Short mmCIF file of C-alpha atoms in Angstrom, two decimals:
data_model
loop_
_atom_site.label_atom_id
_atom_site.label_comp_id
_atom_site.label_asym_id
_atom_site.label_seq_id
_atom_site.Cartn_x
_atom_site.Cartn_y
_atom_site.Cartn_z
CA GLN H 285 -25.63 50.84 -3.93
CA LYS H 286 -22.03 51.03 -2.79
CA GLN H 287 -23.11 50.75 0.85
CA SER H 288 -25.28 47.75 0.02
CA GLU H 289 -22.42 45.99 -1.76
CA LEU H 290 -20.02 46.68 1.10
CA SER H 291 -22.55 45.45 3.69
CA SER H 292 -23.00 42.24 1.71
CA LEU H 293 -19.23 41.67 1.50
CA ILE H 294 -18.87 42.35 5.23
CA GLY H 295 -21.59 39.79 5.97
CA LYS H 296 -19.89 37.17 3.79
CA THR H 297 -16.51 37.89 5.42
CA GLN H 298 -18.03 37.52 8.89
CA GLU H 299 -19.61 34.22 7.86
CA SER H 300 -16.29 33.04 6.40
CA ILE H 301 -14.46 33.81 9.65
CA ALA H 302 -17.16 32.17 11.80
CA SER H 303 -17.47 28.98 9.70
CA GLY H 304 -13.82 28.63 8.79
CA LYS H 305 -14.80 28.09 5.14
CA SER H 306 -13.78 30.51 2.42
CA PHE H 307 -17.05 29.97 0.53
CA SER H 308 -20.37 28.27 1.17
CA ARG H 309 -21.69 27.80 -2.39
CA PRO H 310 -19.95 26.64 -5.58
CA SER H 311 -21.10 29.79 -7.38
CA GLU H 312 -19.00 31.89 -5.01
CA ALA H 313 -15.74 30.28 -6.21
CA PRO H 314 -16.35 28.06 -9.29
CA SER H 315 -12.68 27.34 -10.07
CA SER H 316 -11.90 26.41 -6.45
CA TRP H 317 -15.00 24.22 -6.27
CA LEU H 318 -13.97 22.33 -9.43
CA GLU H 319 -10.47 21.76 -8.08
CA ILE H 320 -11.83 20.60 -4.71
CA SER H 321 -14.16 18.14 -6.49
CA SER H 322 -11.23 16.82 -8.52
CA LEU H 323 -9.14 16.42 -5.36
CA GLY H 324 -12.03 14.54 -3.72
CA ARG H 325 -12.28 12.06 -6.61
CA LYS H 326 -8.50 11.60 -6.57
CA ALA H 327 -8.55 10.93 -2.81
CA ALA H 328 -11.34 8.33 -3.18
CA ILE H 329 -9.37 6.44 -5.85
CA GLU H 330 -6.16 6.59 -3.82
CA ASN H 331 -8.03 5.33 -0.75
CA SER H 332 -9.12 2.24 -2.69
CA TRP H 333 -5.52 1.67 -3.78
CA LEU H 334 -4.30 2.08 -0.20
CA ASN H 335 -6.89 -0.46 0.97
CA ASN H 336 -5.62 -2.90 -1.66
CA ILE H 337 -2.03 -2.25 -0.60
CA GLY H 338 -2.95 -2.91 3.04
CA ARG H 339 -4.41 -6.30 2.16
CA ALA H 340 -1.56 -7.08 -0.24
CA VAL H 341 1.08 -6.23 2.39
CA ILE H 342 -0.51 -8.60 4.91
CA MET H 343 -0.62 -11.44 2.36
CA ALA H 344 2.88 -10.68 1.01
CA GLN H 345 4.44 -10.61 4.48
CA GLN H 346 2.71 -13.86 5.42
CA ALA H 347 3.99 -15.45 2.21
CA GLU H 348 7.47 -14.06 2.86
CA SER H 349 7.47 -15.59 6.35
CA SER H 350 6.34 -18.98 5.05
CA ILE H 351 8.87 -19.00 2.21
CA ASP H 352 11.59 -17.95 4.66
CA THR H 353 10.79 -21.00 6.81
CA MET H 354 10.75 -23.22 3.72
CA ALA H 355 14.14 -21.81 2.68
CA SER H 356 15.54 -22.55 6.15
CA SER H 357 14.08 -26.06 5.97
CA SER H 358 15.70 -26.67 2.58
CA ILE H 359 19.07 -25.53 3.95
CA ARG H 360 18.68 -27.91 6.87
CA ALA H 361 17.71 -30.70 4.47
CA LYS H 362 20.90 -30.06 2.50
CA GLU H 363 22.95 -30.25 5.70
CA LEU H 364 21.32 -33.57 6.56
CA VAL H 365 21.96 -34.99 3.08
CA ILE H 366 25.63 -33.96 3.35
CA LEU H 367 25.80 -35.62 6.77
CA ALA H 368 24.14 -38.78 5.45
CA ASN H 369 26.85 -39.08 2.78
CA ASN H 370 29.43 -39.75 5.50
CA GLU H 371 30.13 -43.43 4.96
CA THR H 372 31.22 -43.89 8.57
CA LEU H 373 27.59 -43.54 9.72
CA SER H 374 25.61 -46.61 10.74
CA ALA H 375 22.17 -47.56 9.45
CA THR H 376 20.73 -46.35 12.75
CA ASP H 377 22.37 -42.94 12.31
CA ARG H 378 20.89 -42.62 8.84
CA SER H 379 17.49 -43.66 10.14
CA VAL H 380 17.61 -40.76 12.61
CA ILE H 381 18.55 -38.38 9.78
CA ALA H 382 15.66 -39.73 7.71
CA LEU H 383 13.26 -39.06 10.59
CA GLU H 384 14.34 -35.40 10.69
CA LEU H 385 13.94 -35.16 6.92
CA GLU H 386 10.41 -36.54 7.29
CA SER H 387 9.67 -33.85 9.86
CA LEU H 388 10.96 -31.19 7.46
CA ARG H 389 8.85 -32.65 4.64
CA ASP H 390 5.71 -32.45 6.76
CA GLN H 391 6.54 -28.89 7.76
CA VAL H 392 7.09 -27.57 4.24
CA ASN H 393 4.02 -29.41 2.91
CA LYS H 394 1.86 -27.77 5.57
CA LEU H 395 3.34 -24.36 4.78
CA SER H 396 2.62 -24.79 1.08
CA GLN H 397 -1.05 -25.49 1.95
CA ALA H 398 -1.39 -22.69 4.53
CA GLN H 399 -4.29 -20.24 4.53
CA ASN H 400 -3.89 -16.49 4.41
CA SER H 401 -5.36 -14.05 6.93
CA TYR H 402 -8.53 -13.72 4.84
CA GLY H 403 -9.46 -17.41 4.80
CA GLY H 404 -8.15 -18.32 1.34
CA LYS H 405 -5.11 -20.30 0.28
CA LEU H 406 -1.89 -18.37 0.78
CA PHE H 407 -0.42 -20.05 -2.29
CA GLN H 408 -3.46 -20.40 -4.50
CA ALA H 409 -3.64 -23.10 -7.15
CA GLY H 410 -3.95 -21.80 -10.71
CA ASP H 411 -3.67 -18.12 -11.58
CA PRO H 412 -2.31 -16.06 -8.67
CA ILE H 413 -4.39 -13.27 -7.11
CA GLU H 414 -3.70 -9.80 -8.54
CA MET H 415 -4.41 -6.48 -6.82
CA ARG H 416 -4.43 -2.98 -8.32
CA ILE H 417 -2.24 -0.47 -6.47
CA ASP H 418 -2.11 2.32 -9.06
CA THR H 419 -3.30 3.20 -12.54
CA ASN H 420 -2.48 0.20 -14.76
CA VAL H 421 -0.36 -1.35 -11.96
CA LEU H 422 -1.24 -4.82 -10.66
CA VAL H 423 0.76 -6.84 -8.12
CA THR H 424 0.66 -10.46 -7.02
CA PRO H 425 0.91 -10.57 -3.20
CA SER H 426 2.03 -14.20 -3.13
CA PRO H 427 3.15 -16.74 -5.74
CA ASN H 428 0.79 -19.54 -6.67
CA PHE H 429 1.05 -23.12 -5.45
CA GLN H 430 2.64 -24.36 -8.67
CA THR H 431 5.51 -21.88 -8.30
CA VAL H 432 6.09 -22.67 -4.63
CA ALA H 433 5.72 -26.45 -4.49
CA GLN H 434 5.43 -27.99 -7.94
CA ALA H 435 7.54 -26.36 -10.65
CA ILE H 436 10.92 -26.78 -8.93
CA ASN H 437 13.87 -26.90 -11.32
CA ILE H 438 16.00 -29.95 -10.65
CA GLY H 439 18.89 -30.28 -13.06
CA GLY H 440 16.97 -28.95 -16.06
CA SER H 441 13.72 -30.79 -15.32
CA THR H 442 10.97 -29.98 -12.85
CA SER H 443 9.67 -31.89 -9.86
CA ASP H 444 7.35 -31.22 -6.94
CA LEU H 445 8.39 -30.57 -3.36
CA ASP H 446 6.89 -33.71 -1.84
CA THR H 447 8.57 -35.99 -4.42
CA ILE H 448 11.96 -34.34 -3.90
CA MET H 449 11.77 -34.70 -0.13
CA SER H 450 10.47 -38.29 -0.33
CA GLU H 451 13.33 -39.31 -2.63
CA MET H 452 15.82 -37.74 -0.23
CA ILE H 453 14.36 -39.70 2.68
CA THR H 454 14.42 -42.98 0.75
CA ALA H 455 18.01 -42.43 -0.41
CA VAL H 456 19.17 -41.66 3.14
CA ARG H 457 17.31 -44.52 4.78
CA THR H 458 17.78 -47.39 2.31
CA GLY H 459 19.73 -46.04 -0.67
CA THR H 460 23.22 -46.81 -1.90
CA PRO H 461 26.15 -44.37 -1.59
CA ALA H 462 25.49 -43.38 -5.23
CA ASP H 463 21.82 -42.70 -4.42
CA ARG H 464 22.77 -40.49 -1.49
CA ALA H 465 25.42 -38.64 -3.52
CA ALA H 466 22.82 -37.91 -6.21
CA GLN H 467 20.69 -36.11 -3.63
CA LEU H 468 23.33 -33.45 -3.04
CA GLY H 469 22.59 -31.71 -6.33
CA ARG H 470 18.85 -31.97 -5.73
CA ALA H 471 19.28 -30.42 -2.28
CA ASP H 472 21.22 -27.54 -3.85
CA SER H 473 18.41 -26.99 -6.36
CA LEU H 474 15.86 -26.92 -3.56
CA VAL H 475 17.87 -24.33 -1.62
CA ASN H 476 18.27 -22.17 -4.74
CA HIS H 477 14.55 -22.39 -5.50
CA TYR H 478 13.43 -21.08 -2.13
CA SER H 479 16.25 -18.53 -1.88
CA ASN H 480 15.13 -17.01 -5.19
CA LEU H 481 11.47 -17.03 -4.11
CA LEU H 482 12.37 -15.35 -0.83
CA ALA H 483 14.37 -12.63 -2.61
CA SER H 484 11.47 -11.94 -5.00
CA GLN H 485 8.99 -11.78 -2.14
CA GLY H 486 11.21 -9.36 -0.22
CA LEU H 487 11.39 -7.07 -3.26
CA LEU H 488 7.59 -7.18 -3.54
CA VAL H 489 7.11 -6.19 0.11
CA ASN H 490 9.53 -3.27 -0.37
CA ARG H 491 7.67 -2.20 -3.50
CA LEU H 492 4.35 -2.22 -1.65
CA ASP H 493 5.85 -0.19 1.20
CA GLN H 494 7.21 2.40 -1.25
CA GLN H 495 3.90 2.66 -3.10
CA GLU H 496 2.02 3.07 0.18
CA ASP H 497 4.40 5.85 1.21
CA ARG H 498 3.98 7.58 -2.18
CA LEU H 499 0.19 7.50 -1.99
CA GLN H 500 0.17 8.76 1.61
CA LYS H 501 2.37 11.69 0.60
CA SER H 502 0.09 12.37 -2.37
CA GLN H 503 -2.94 12.41 -0.07
CA LEU H 504 -1.18 14.76 2.35
CA THR H 505 -0.40 17.14 -0.52
CA SER H 506 -4.02 16.98 -1.70
CA THR H 507 -5.29 17.63 1.82
CA GLU H 508 -3.04 20.66 2.18
CA ARG H 509 -4.13 22.01 -1.20
CA ARG H 510 -7.80 21.47 -0.37
CA SER H 511 -7.29 23.28 2.92
CA VAL H 512 -5.83 26.26 1.07
CA LEU H 513 -8.81 26.33 -1.31
CA GLU H 514 -11.54 25.59 1.19
CA ASN H 515 -10.55 27.01 4.55
CA THR H 516 -10.52 30.65 5.56
CA ASP H 517 -7.23 32.44 5.99
CA VAL H 518 -8.31 34.10 9.23
CA SER H 519 -5.62 36.80 9.34
CA GLU H 520 -6.32 37.78 5.73
CA ALA H 521 -10.09 37.67 6.31
CA VAL H 522 -9.84 39.88 9.43
CA SER H 523 -7.69 42.38 7.52
CA ARG H 524 -10.21 42.41 4.67
CA PHE H 525 -13.08 42.79 7.16
CA GLN H 526 -11.45 45.84 8.75
CA SER H 527 -10.80 47.37 5.33
CA LEU H 528 -14.42 46.85 4.32
CA LEU H 529 -15.60 48.53 7.53
CA VAL H 530 -13.42 51.55 6.80
CA ASN H 531 -14.80 51.73 3.25
CA LEU H 532 -18.36 51.40 4.51
CA GLU H 533 -17.88 54.16 7.04
CA ALA H 534 -16.43 56.40 4.31
CA ALA H 535 -19.33 55.62 2.00
CA GLN H 536 -21.82 56.37 4.76
CA ARG H 537 -20.16 59.74 5.53
CA LEU H 538 -20.12 60.66 1.86
CA TYR H 539 -23.76 59.70 1.50
CA ALA H 540 -24.73 61.66 4.60
CA LYS H 541 -22.86 64.71 3.34
CA SER H 542 -24.30 64.53 -0.17
CA SER H 543 -27.84 63.88 1.06
CA SER H 544 -27.77 67.05 3.18
CA THR H 545 -26.69 69.21 0.25
CA SER H 546 -29.46 70.73 -1.89
CA LEU H 547 -29.44 71.04 -5.65
CA ILE H 548 -29.23 74.85 -5.33
CA GLN H 549 -26.09 74.54 -3.21
CA LEU H 550 -24.52 72.21 -5.74
CA ILE H 551 -25.32 74.66 -8.58
CA ARG H 552 -23.75 77.52 -6.65
#
């Protein structure tokens, strides 16, 4: 019986070394199998979160780039409004300034209506898109259209981007000095609006990068743990194999010796 048990263990050890797997059936290592199954489920969930993060990062970076351009455009618009308030300028000079403001208005309007890399609106009207990146954690890759181009705080009230830019253009082209002076505060509000949006978007991109890094480290740890549970430690298996061979040889010698001894000899 001892020889049979040792032969079976030797066979399993040989198979473990050849296959690289420490066990071939769950019944051989129930606790390891349960942990491996749990690690597999965890990896599948984290993969779905990583996929969401990948999509969210693309959308968030695209939104960040667009908002950055809008912020730069608002700064340039402020510079032009300041320039237009120089009373030494002629009507022709102000007409040129108004033309540049019109170009900026067209640019920011197009950016606010841009599509994302997946064919939808980058700044979606209504409720913004949310993506899950962890248990009970949802993120919004990009702000909605209302936040970007409609609900802009101007001196305690709100106005939309196109109206603000159109009023600037009208004040520069045909307005009075008082009309042009009034646009300075509105230009400041526009700059502040897009600067704040850009800062928030930058923080979101950083948060997504950090979460992606955390999940990748978690998956690496799980992979290493699964390898420990599942894969054969070759040096340990070879050592065990040699020990089993020694034990088998000893058992065979003992059996051979005892089988050649008669009952009479044992009684004597």
